[in-house]
């Protein structure tokens, strides 16, 4: 599932570049009419946008605009594995429990215990197939000229915009699963106890580039970012 | 604009003597700072490590603190006693004397081992009898310094300084210098705060430009420090901070002085009512130890009470609680005083333990006006400041512990900033959502009761459901947000209605949340992330376009990404 097009030390443009999703061929031209580029990332950003922004996940009438870039496509694989693990944690006990229901139990209990594991299994199967793809379709992030902008959540959606001038620390973390998929998470913290932004499931190289770029630019601001 | 290598806070005790990387102010003449700051340390007249007043030995020996520190020593002493022939050979008096001597000795040792020093823009505190601990706090990282005078301290003319520094990870860890003579404490506090004042202030103003708040107008005017600054300028170090003359008169503006009548608000505030309750709980654990004869008056058969007796007892209890609350308020808030002294906001309060809290005005980013249900009945309020790096739970941020609402608004206006924009109501969908949320718990209880067929549960459910309606309506009426160009405000809450006014520059990020239901209703919750107070302040269920406008217009250029999309405008 890993995105094949991330070879070694190439320019950021190639890496942040098009993870061509289910729809949306990346359109490398057309920089958006914004401020002069302050970083390579911002300059190269729009390459990842293209039609995705107006696709099936367009934010509709009510939200702010969507961040332009998708997470790495291998995130689908990672999320699938995570969902399977989570599902097994519930399924196995349910199956085991259904084995131990004695035949002498009330009829409704026996019937339920026969059906329930299969119903659960069907539900989880659907979830494992659908959810990662849906998440991939709705999760977005972007480094804007002045900030870091994310959109997460699939039922209730959360947009977070943090200006680079107020960044306190930038961390890159990689869990064991993420390592298997070549992914990483960038965590951006601010002075606010509740003001941290996480961009999950970026390609490791992209994550390192983003973290580096953000912390460099954050350091250009000469105050204590409060 | 040169990048700092250490954005995460690092405290390195082994700094070279010349200005190390710990300082934020790359604009300053660095090489001079080592020299200049020795003067700051020169409270005792010399730059070396200084001790506190020896009188503090008495305090430490007399208080639990001393006992706690002495425990290892005492344990060792008793062990030795056991070995060398047992307790009896010394007699009880001898042991007590030895214990007292040990206490005093240990207190003296810990006093002897405690030194503090201000050097090289760092406050260095070393302490510890057996294991030595050296703590180095860069002056620039000091957020605030409180002075506390307990009754014993007052008798001896001493004070305790608590230094709150921004520490990485652990939140706010306090350093403490206990037992300074009152004047030394005041001078040291002023010096430390001033030493780091200029860099912080200049950074704040340079970062915010047009966002200057009204409360700093005096800085632009002729400052008492002007003459001294001019002197420094001739040395070629106009920005060298922290070396102002100690006896320089600082201009002082009184913002608020409490009146006795304000103490009467206390019974209407939950937290003050909790004081006598906590006292009762504390006392109740001793009841078992008291002789029964003390309670003979209480040996009355409750069944002989009439309804009137119960009512009287209830009223008496309420009255006692009210009196207890007032007494608690007297101890806590006695002669509350809020003044501005130079660039410091200084508040004093307390009857037995007098607390003096200094907060840097440039660190104030806004305020929260809290009105509980009971307080709203009598138009009382409490005012806290949003100070960067200081949580609201911290009593340091109080600008007015409890007073008339009018006074609170007035203090907010003068001490922080005037906010005069009407708050915008939230759409009717918000009312519906508040009502549903307020009624649902009661309804759940009611349904449970109906299913179980228990009458008591049904009655409780009905009561809760009915109570939920006014609660929901009131919660909706509390909702609001507004913006007057430089600041913006959000308001919410019914049991405690909180209006928070923040300067634009306080915002370190914006969060917009929208659930499926909210999307259908055309509302969003927009949250300002700030590096002060609770860290996040929300406008619940605001009209989506309004919410985005609030976010987009309160922040720098960066926030404009959140502008509502044109086609999205309703």
XYZ file of N, CA and C in Angstrom, chain B residues 2-210:
627
model
N 17.611 36.439 14.894
C 18.463 35.279 14.696
C 17.846 34.095 15.407
N 17.879 32.958 14.760
C 17.152 31.809 15.310
C 17.723 31.404 16.657
N 16.836 31.085 17.560
C 17.325 30.622 18.852
C 17.516 29.118 18.785
N 18.603 28.680 19.274
C 18.846 27.236 19.225
C 17.989 26.471 20.227
N 17.491 27.162 21.226
C 16.826 26.401 22.282
C 15.410 26.863 22.508
N 14.567 26.638 21.590
C 13.187 27.037 21.821
C 12.565 26.269 22.973
N 12.692 24.936 23.020
C 12.248 24.272 24.242
C 13.133 24.743 25.389
N 12.517 24.966 26.508
C 13.269 25.580 27.593
C 14.337 24.646 28.107
N 15.510 25.185 28.204
C 16.584 24.390 28.762
C 17.174 25.139 29.932
N 17.389 24.430 30.961
C 18.056 25.053 32.086
C 19.374 24.337 32.281
N 20.399 25.028 31.955
C 21.709 24.405 32.066
C 22.486 25.071 33.177
N 22.709 24.366 34.250
C 23.390 25.006 35.378
C 24.833 25.339 35.068
N 25.373 24.769 34.032
C 26.792 24.995 33.766
C 27.018 26.060 32.701
N 26.174 27.080 32.741
C 26.359 28.135 31.762
C 27.690 28.820 31.982
N 28.347 29.191 30.890
C 29.517 30.053 31.042
C 29.094 31.400 31.597
N 30.050 32.125 32.126
C 29.658 33.354 32.806
C 29.180 34.422 31.842
N 29.685 34.400 30.636
C 29.165 35.382 29.683
C 27.815 34.915 29.188
N 27.015 35.904 28.750
C 25.622 35.624 28.427
C 25.478 34.387 27.550
N 24.859 33.401 28.061
C 24.717 32.160 27.351
C 23.489 32.170 26.469
N 23.165 31.064 25.880
C 22.034 31.016 24.967
C 20.702 31.029 25.703
N 20.733 31.195 27.012
C 19.458 31.110 27.717
C 18.596 32.338 27.518
N 19.179 33.393 26.996
C 18.398 34.622 26.949
C 17.694 34.764 25.620
N 16.539 35.362 25.692
C 15.735 35.538 24.500
C 16.176 36.731 23.681
N 16.821 37.665 24.342
C 16.932 38.981 23.741
C 18.219 39.104 22.963
N 18.151 38.658 21.756
C 19.351 38.749 20.943
C 19.653 40.188 20.570
N 18.684 41.075 20.782
C 18.904 42.465 20.411
C 19.778 43.178 21.430
N 19.938 42.578 22.581
C 20.654 43.298 23.616
C 22.151 43.187 23.465
N 22.825 44.093 24.101
C 24.270 43.995 24.134
C 24.649 42.848 25.050
N 24.930 41.729 24.498
C 25.150 40.548 25.310
C 26.354 40.649 26.236
N 27.492 41.076 25.738
C 28.686 40.945 26.565
C 28.552 41.690 27.883
N 27.701 42.690 27.901
C 27.606 43.487 29.100
C 26.744 42.842 30.166
N 25.931 41.888 29.756
C 24.883 41.454 30.670
C 25.457 40.807 31.917
N 26.550 40.126 31.769
C 27.131 39.503 32.947
C 27.419 40.543 34.011
N 28.023 41.628 33.589
C 28.335 42.692 34.523
C 27.056 43.281 35.108
N 26.168 43.621 34.209
C 24.977 44.343 34.633
C 24.148 43.559 35.617
N 24.137 42.267 35.487
C 23.231 41.502 36.311
C 23.792 41.204 37.678
N 25.062 41.370 37.805
C 25.602 41.228 39.145
C 24.991 42.299 40.026
N 24.727 43.425 39.411
C 24.089 44.492 40.164
C 22.718 44.058 40.637
N 22.038 43.276 39.815
C 20.738 42.785 40.243
C 20.901 41.917 41.467
N 21.934 41.111 41.422
C 22.151 40.219 42.545
C 22.585 40.983 43.780
N 23.043 42.176 43.539
C 23.623 42.920 44.634
C 22.643 43.370 45.679
N 21.643 42.565 45.928
C 20.684 42.914 46.962
C 21.375 42.951 48.309
N 22.228 41.991 48.501
C 22.939 41.930 49.753
C 24.216 42.769 49.712
N 24.374 43.471 48.620
C 25.552 44.299 48.496
C 26.711 43.568 47.863
N 26.609 42.294 47.626
C 27.685 41.555 47.002
C 27.079 40.560 46.026
N 27.806 40.218 44.982
C 27.230 39.374 43.943
C 27.197 37.901 44.294
N 27.874 37.477 45.296
C 27.962 36.061 45.597
C 26.656 35.503 46.124
N 26.654 34.197 46.389
C 25.445 33.570 46.925
C 25.074 34.183 48.269
N 23.794 34.362 48.483
C 23.335 34.976 49.724
C 22.455 33.993 50.479
N 22.416 34.180 51.785
C 21.547 33.344 52.610
C 20.324 34.143 52.990
N 19.345 33.437 53.440
C 18.165 34.111 53.963
C 18.440 34.519 55.399
N 17.449 35.169 56.002
C 17.646 35.616 57.379
C 17.699 34.425 58.328
N 18.627 34.433 59.266
C 18.711 33.296 60.203
C 17.462 33.131 61.052
N 16.661 34.167 61.125
C 15.435 34.040 61.918
C 14.546 32.921 61.395
N 14.737 32.595 60.117
C 13.873 31.574 59.528
C 14.104 30.222 60.211
N 15.236 30.072 60.882
C 15.481 28.834 61.618
C 14.368 28.599 62.622
N 13.993 29.678 63.292
C 12.921 29.558 64.289
C 11.649 29.054 63.633
N 11.330 29.625 62.492
C 10.106 29.217 61.811
C 10.183 27.755 61.415
N 11.288 27.382 60.819
C 11.389 26.004 60.348
C 11.380 25.017 61.503
N 11.994 25.404 62.603
C 12.024 24.487 63.741
C 10.642 24.360 64.362
N 9.846 25.413 64.244
C 8.547 25.411 64.915
C 7.446 24.799 64.073
N 7.661 24.666 62.802
C 6.544 24.246 61.947
C 6.713 22.827 61.468
N 5.649 22.349 60.891
C 5.628 20.980 60.389
C 6.725 20.785 59.339
N 6.960 21.833 58.569
C 7.979 21.715 57.530
C 9.295 21.262 58.121
N 9.636 21.896 59.243
C 10.881 21.534 59.889
C 10.857 20.079 60.322
N 9.717 19.677 60.876
C 9.576 18.309 61.358
C 9.769 17.331 60.211
N 9.152 17.693 59.078
C 9.219 16.789 57.938
C 10.666 16.614 57.488
N 11.357 17.716 57.454
C 12.742 17.620 57.013
C 13.587 16.876 58.036
N 13.134 16.946 59.307
C 13.957 16.382 60.364
C 13.748 14.882 60.515
N 12.704 14.360 59.906
C 12.339 12.966 60.143
C 13.508 12.007 59.919
N 14.237 12.126 58.814
C 15.358 11.180 58.651
C 16.330 11.242 59.831
N 16.632 12.461 60.264
C 17.550 12.619 61.380
C 17.000 12.001 62.652
N 15.709 12.235 62.909
C 15.100 11.709 64.123
C 15.094 10.184 64.112
N 14.784 9.633 62.949
C 14.773 8.175 62.843
C 16.154 7.633 63.183
N 17.150 8.276 62.636
C 18.523 7.830 62.919
C 18.814 7.928 64.414
N 18.367 9.046 65.008
C 18.645 9.245 66.430
C 17.991 8.151 67.265
N 16.741 7.825 66.935
C 16.055 6.801 67.715
C 16.705 5.444 67.538
N 17.118 5.194 66.319
C 17.802 3.924 66.087
C 19.045 3.825 66.961
N 19.749 4.941 67.039
C 20.956 4.951 67.849
C 20.608 4.739 69.316
N 19.507 5.358 69.748
C 19.065 5.194 71.134
C 18.808 3.732 71.447
N 18.114 3.075 70.521
C 17.811 1.669 70.730
C 19.090 0.864 70.921
N 20.044 1.163 70.077
C 21.289 0.409 70.135
C 22.003 0.673 71.448
N 22.026 1.923 71.876
C 22.880 2.289 73.004
C 22.137 2.240 74.337
N 21.340 1.219 74.527
C 20.834 1.016 75.865
C 19.397 1.408 76.093
N 18.712 1.760 75.041
C 17.275 1.947 75.181
C 16.889 3.326 75.651
N 15.589 3.543 75.610
C 15.036 4.855 75.875
C 15.178 5.227 77.348
N 15.041 4.228 78.203
C 14.882 4.535 79.625
C 16.092 5.251 80.220
N 17.268 4.924 79.696
C 18.457 5.470 80.325
C 18.546 6.982 80.167
N 17.792 7.533 79.222
C 17.874 8.984 79.025
C 16.725 9.726 79.691
N 15.620 9.061 79.845
C 14.478 9.755 80.415
C 13.752 10.534 79.352
N 12.475 10.734 79.614
C 11.634 11.331 78.588
C 12.050 12.768 78.301
N 12.444 13.482 79.337
C 12.824 14.880 79.154
C 14.044 14.989 78.273
N 14.975 14.082 78.543
C 16.192 14.083 77.747
C 15.894 13.862 76.276
N 14.982 12.943 76.020
C 14.662 12.647 74.621
C 14.014 13.855 73.965
N 13.081 14.481 74.705
C 12.411 15.653 74.136
C 13.428 16.752 73.851
N 14.321 16.947 74.804
C 15.343 17.979 74.598
C 16.186 17.657 73.374
N 16.550 16.376 73.285
C 17.372 15.981 72.143
C 16.614 16.212 70.844
N 15.322 15.854 70.862
C 14.525 16.039 69.656
C 14.467 17.518 69.288
N 14.234 18.351 70.313
C 14.159 19.787 70.034
C 15.475 20.290 69.482
N 16.564 19.814 70.116
C 17.885 20.242 69.643
C 18.087 19.787 68.201
N 17.645 18.548 67.919
C 17.810 18.041 66.563
C 17.019 18.907 65.585
N 15.789 19.251 65.984
C 14.960 20.079 65.097
C 15.657 21.392 64.789
N 16.098 22.054 65.864
C 16.745 23.347 65.666
C 18.011 23.180 64.849
N 18.756 22.129 65.191
C 20.000 21.906 64.471
C 19.766 21.680 62.993
N 18.751 20.852 62.702
C 18.481 20.580 61.298
C 17.981 21.828 60.593
N 17.138 22.582 61.274
C 16.644 23.819 60.670
C 17.810 24.748 60.370
N 18.753 24.789 61.345
C 19.910 25.661 61.148
C 20.749 25.158 59.981
N 20.904 23.828 59.918
C 21.675 23.265 58.812
C 21.025 23.593 57.478
N 19.712 23.406 57.438
C 19.055 23.627 56.155
C 19.087 25.112 55.803
N 19.068 25.970 56.819
C 19.235 27.402 56.530
C 20.639 27.658 55.994
N 21.621 26.992 56.636
C 23.005 27.228 56.252
C 23.255 26.750 54.827
N 22.576 25.660 54.472
C 22.828 25.072 53.154
C 22.009 25.745 52.066
N 21.133 26.621 52.442
C 20.281 27.255 51.433
C 20.902 28.578 51.006
N 21.233 28.676 49.737
C 21.704 29.963 49.243
C 20.997 30.285 47.942
N 20.926 31.565 47.696
C 20.375 31.987 46.411
C 21.291 33.062 45.852
N 21.209 33.217 44.547
C 22.140 34.104 43.882
C 21.528 34.493 42.555
N 21.675 35.737 42.223
C 21.274 36.141 40.881
C 22.542 36.510 40.140
N 22.835 35.765 39.110
C 24.045 36.042 38.360
C 23.825 35.630 36.922
N 24.381 36.406 36.042
C 24.362 36.016 34.644
C 22.942 35.761 34.153
N 22.048 36.629 34.586
C 20.637 36.532 34.212
C 20.019 35.202 34.632
N 20.510 34.656 35.702
C 19.912 33.430 36.214
C 19.739 33.556 37.716
N 18.662 32.966 38.172
C 18.484 32.847 39.614
C 18.933 31.444 39.994
N 19.900 31.365 40.875
C 20.444 30.062 41.234
C 20.132 29.804 42.703
N 19.412 28.752 42.952
C 19.053 28.398 44.318
C 19.660 27.041 44.606
N 20.457 26.973 45.654
C 20.960 25.652 46.015
C 20.517 25.346 47.431
N 20.154 24.110 47.664
C 19.599 23.738 48.948
C 19.771 22.249 49.163
N 19.342 21.797 50.319
C 19.415 20.375 50.621
C 20.487 20.104 51.647
N 20.110 19.401 52.710
C 21.075 19.149 53.768
C 22.007 18.025 53.373
N 21.407 16.897 53.013
C 22.242 15.728 52.735
C 22.563 15.635 51.252
N 21.524 15.737 50.432
C 21.807 15.752 49.001
C 21.596 17.174 48.512
N 22.553 17.653 47.810
C 22.518 19.040 47.397
C 21.748 19.159 46.091
N 20.898 20.161 46.028
C 20.160 20.375 44.787
C 20.367 21.815 44.356
N 20.792 21.982 43.155
C 20.999 23.326 42.628
C 19.998 23.546 41.523
N 19.301 24.628 41.674
C 18.285 24.899 40.674
C 18.625 26.202 39.994
N 18.626 26.186 38.682
C 18.971 27.379 37.927
C 17.768 27.803 37.097
N 17.330 28.988 37.321
C 16.170 29.485 36.586
C 16.596 30.712 35.794
N 16.575 30.651 34.489
C 16.876 31.857 33.722
C 15.872 32.953 34.078
N 16.382 34.130 34.284
C 15.506 35.217 34.712
C 14.373 35.419 33.718
N 14.652 35.179 32.450
C 13.628 35.398 31.445
C 12.482 34.410 31.553
N 12.728 33.283 32.221
C 11.676 32.278 32.307
C 10.785 32.475 33.515
N 11.090 33.455 34.336
C 10.267 33.666 35.524
C 8.955 34.295 35.104
N 7.886 33.617 35.442
C 6.572 34.115 35.051
C 6.035 35.103 36.075
N 6.208 34.770 37.311
C 5.639 35.621 38.345
C 6.299 35.283 39.660
N 6.245 36.217 40.572
C 6.806 35.992 41.900
C 5.778 36.439 42.923
N 5.454 35.557 43.823
C 4.521 35.905 44.896
C 5.295 36.061 46.181
N 4.782 36.967 46.978
C 5.342 37.069 48.309
C 4.261 36.677 49.285
N 4.617 35.824 50.226
C 3.605 35.363 51.172
C 4.130 35.605 52.579
N 3.273 36.180 53.415
C 3.676 36.459 54.788
C 2.730 35.721 55.714
N 3.170 34.612 56.250
C 2.357 33.877 57.212
C 2.438 34.578 58.567
N 1.549 34.200 59.492
C 1.561 34.881 60.796
C 2.923 34.840 61.478
N 3.548 33.658 61.484
C 4.873 33.564 62.122
C 5.871 34.460 61.412
N 5.794 34.449 60.087
C 6.691 35.297 59.321
C 6.492 36.754 59.709
N 5.224 37.117 59.905
C 4.951 38.526 60.175
C 5.578 38.945 61.495
N 5.488 38.046 62.483
C 6.067 38.367 63.783
C 7.556 38.641 63.638
N 8.221 37.870 62.816
C 9.669 37.994 62.684
C 10.070 38.947 61.567
N 9.096 39.511 60.871
C 9.415 40.447 59.801
C 10.019 39.772 58.585
N 9.555 38.558 58.299
C 10.103 37.824 57.161
C 9.026 37.611 56.106
N 9.450 37.183 54.953
C 8.517 36.871 53.878
C 9.032 35.660 53.128
N 8.127 35.030 52.422
C 8.487 33.873 51.620
C 8.192 34.213 50.163
N 9.171 34.037 49.318
C 8.977 34.325 47.893
C 8.746 33.010 47.163
N 7.711 32.997 46.363
C 7.473 31.835 45.508
C 7.689 32.266 44.076
N 8.541 31.581 43.408
C 8.920 31.973 42.061
C 8.377 30.957 41.089
N 7.505 31.403 40.248
C 6.946 30.493 39.257
C 7.682 30.668 37.950
N 8.236 29.579 37.474
C 8.998 29.637 36.230
C 8.368 28.708 35.221
N 8.478 29.066 33.989
C 7.999 28.185 32.943
C 8.991 27.055 32.813
N 8.555 25.882 33.204
C 9.451 24.738 33.100
C 8.915 23.810 32.043
N 9.806 23.191 31.326
C 9.356 22.310 30.267
C 8.721 21.073 30.871
N 7.620 20.669 30.327
C 7.031 19.404 30.722
C 6.207 19.469 31.980
N 6.808 19.871 33.070
C 6.114 19.742 34.339
C 5.120 20.856 34.593
N 4.863 21.687 33.624
C 3.948 22.777 33.867
C 4.644 23.848 34.666
N 4.050 24.249 35.761
C 4.693 25.312 36.514
C 5.241 24.765 37.814
N 6.510 24.732 37.877
C 7.153 24.262 39.088
C 7.631 25.485 39.837
N 7.383 25.516 41.112
C 7.714 26.717 41.850
C 9.022 26.550 42.594
N 9.792 27.583 42.568
C 10.948 27.629 43.442
C 10.571 28.526 44.613
N 11.262 28.359 45.715
C 10.837 29.084 46.897
C 12.063 29.614 47.627
N 11.961 30.853 48.054
C 12.994 31.398 48.936
C 12.276 31.804 50.209
N 12.497 31.074 51.253
C 11.745 31.288 52.484
C 12.616 32.031 53.480
N 12.036 33.068 54.084
C 12.720 33.712 55.191
C 13.588 34.885 54.825
N 13.210 35.610 53.792
C 13.904 36.854 53.515
C 13.296 37.956 54.359
N 14.110 38.875 54.839
C 13.511 40.045 55.470
C 12.574 40.733 54.487
N 11.491 41.289 55.002
C 10.440 41.771 54.116
C 10.960 42.724 53.051
N 11.838 43.651 53.470
C 12.295 44.641 52.483
C 13.165 43.957 51.426
N 14.046 43.075 51.874
C 14.895 42.370 50.910
C 14.035 41.613 49.916
N 12.980 40.974 50.442
C 12.107 40.210 49.566
C 11.484 41.120 48.521
N 11.006 42.275 48.973
C 10.361 43.193 48.038
C 11.354 43.650 46.982
N 12.559 43.964 47.427
C 13.572 44.455 46.486
C 13.955 43.355 45.498
N 14.179 42.162 46.024
C 14.575 41.054 45.148
C 13.484 40.753 44.142
N 12.250 40.759 44.621
C 11.140 40.475 43.721
C 11.088 41.509 42.602
N 11.160 42.759 43.013
C 11.128 43.820 42.013
C 12.280 43.685 41.030
N 13.461 43.404 41.557
C 14.636 43.288 40.699
C 14.471 42.169 39.684
N 14.065 41.016 40.191
C 13.940 39.870 39.296
C 12.913 40.144 38.215
N 11.790 40.693 38.631
C 10.737 40.929 37.642
C 11.164 41.999 36.652
N 11.840 43.009 37.162
C 12.280 44.060 36.239
C 13.388 43.565 35.330
N 14.229 42.687 35.873
C 15.366 42.219 35.082
C 14.886 41.549 33.803
N 13.757 40.884 33.915
C 13.291 40.190 32.729
C 12.176 40.952 32.043
N 11.875 42.130 32.574
C 10.723 42.814 32.040
C 10.970 43.318 30.633
N 12.082 43.981 30.444
C 12.276 44.666 29.172
C 12.278 43.697 27.994
N 13.024 42.602 28.063
C 12.993 41.691 26.916
C 11.587 41.217 26.619
N 10.874 40.812 27.654
C 9.539 40.290 27.419
C 8.650 41.360 26.820
N 8.745 42.563 27.374
C 7.863 43.612 26.903
C 8.178 43.971 25.460
N 9.473 44.069 25.161
C 9.787 44.484 23.808
C 9.413 43.389 22.822
N 9.605 42.148 23.247
C 9.225 41.078 22.347
C 7.728 41.101 22.108
N 6.985 41.314 23.192
C 5.538 41.320 23.042
C 5.109 42.436 22.109
N 5.683 43.612 22.273
C 5.206 44.716 21.464
C 5.676 44.558 20.023
N 6.873 44.018 19.839
C 7.325 43.898 18.467
C 6.532 42.817 17.743
N 6.102 41.835 18.498
C 5.380 40.757 17.845
C 3.958 41.163 17.516
N 3.437 42.097 18.253
C 2.021 42.356 18.092
C 1.725 43.640 17.340
N 2.668 44.517 17.311
C 2.440 45.737 16.545
C 1.194 46.457 16.983
N 0.207 46.411 16.138
C -0.992 47.201 16.375
C -1.825 46.647 17.518
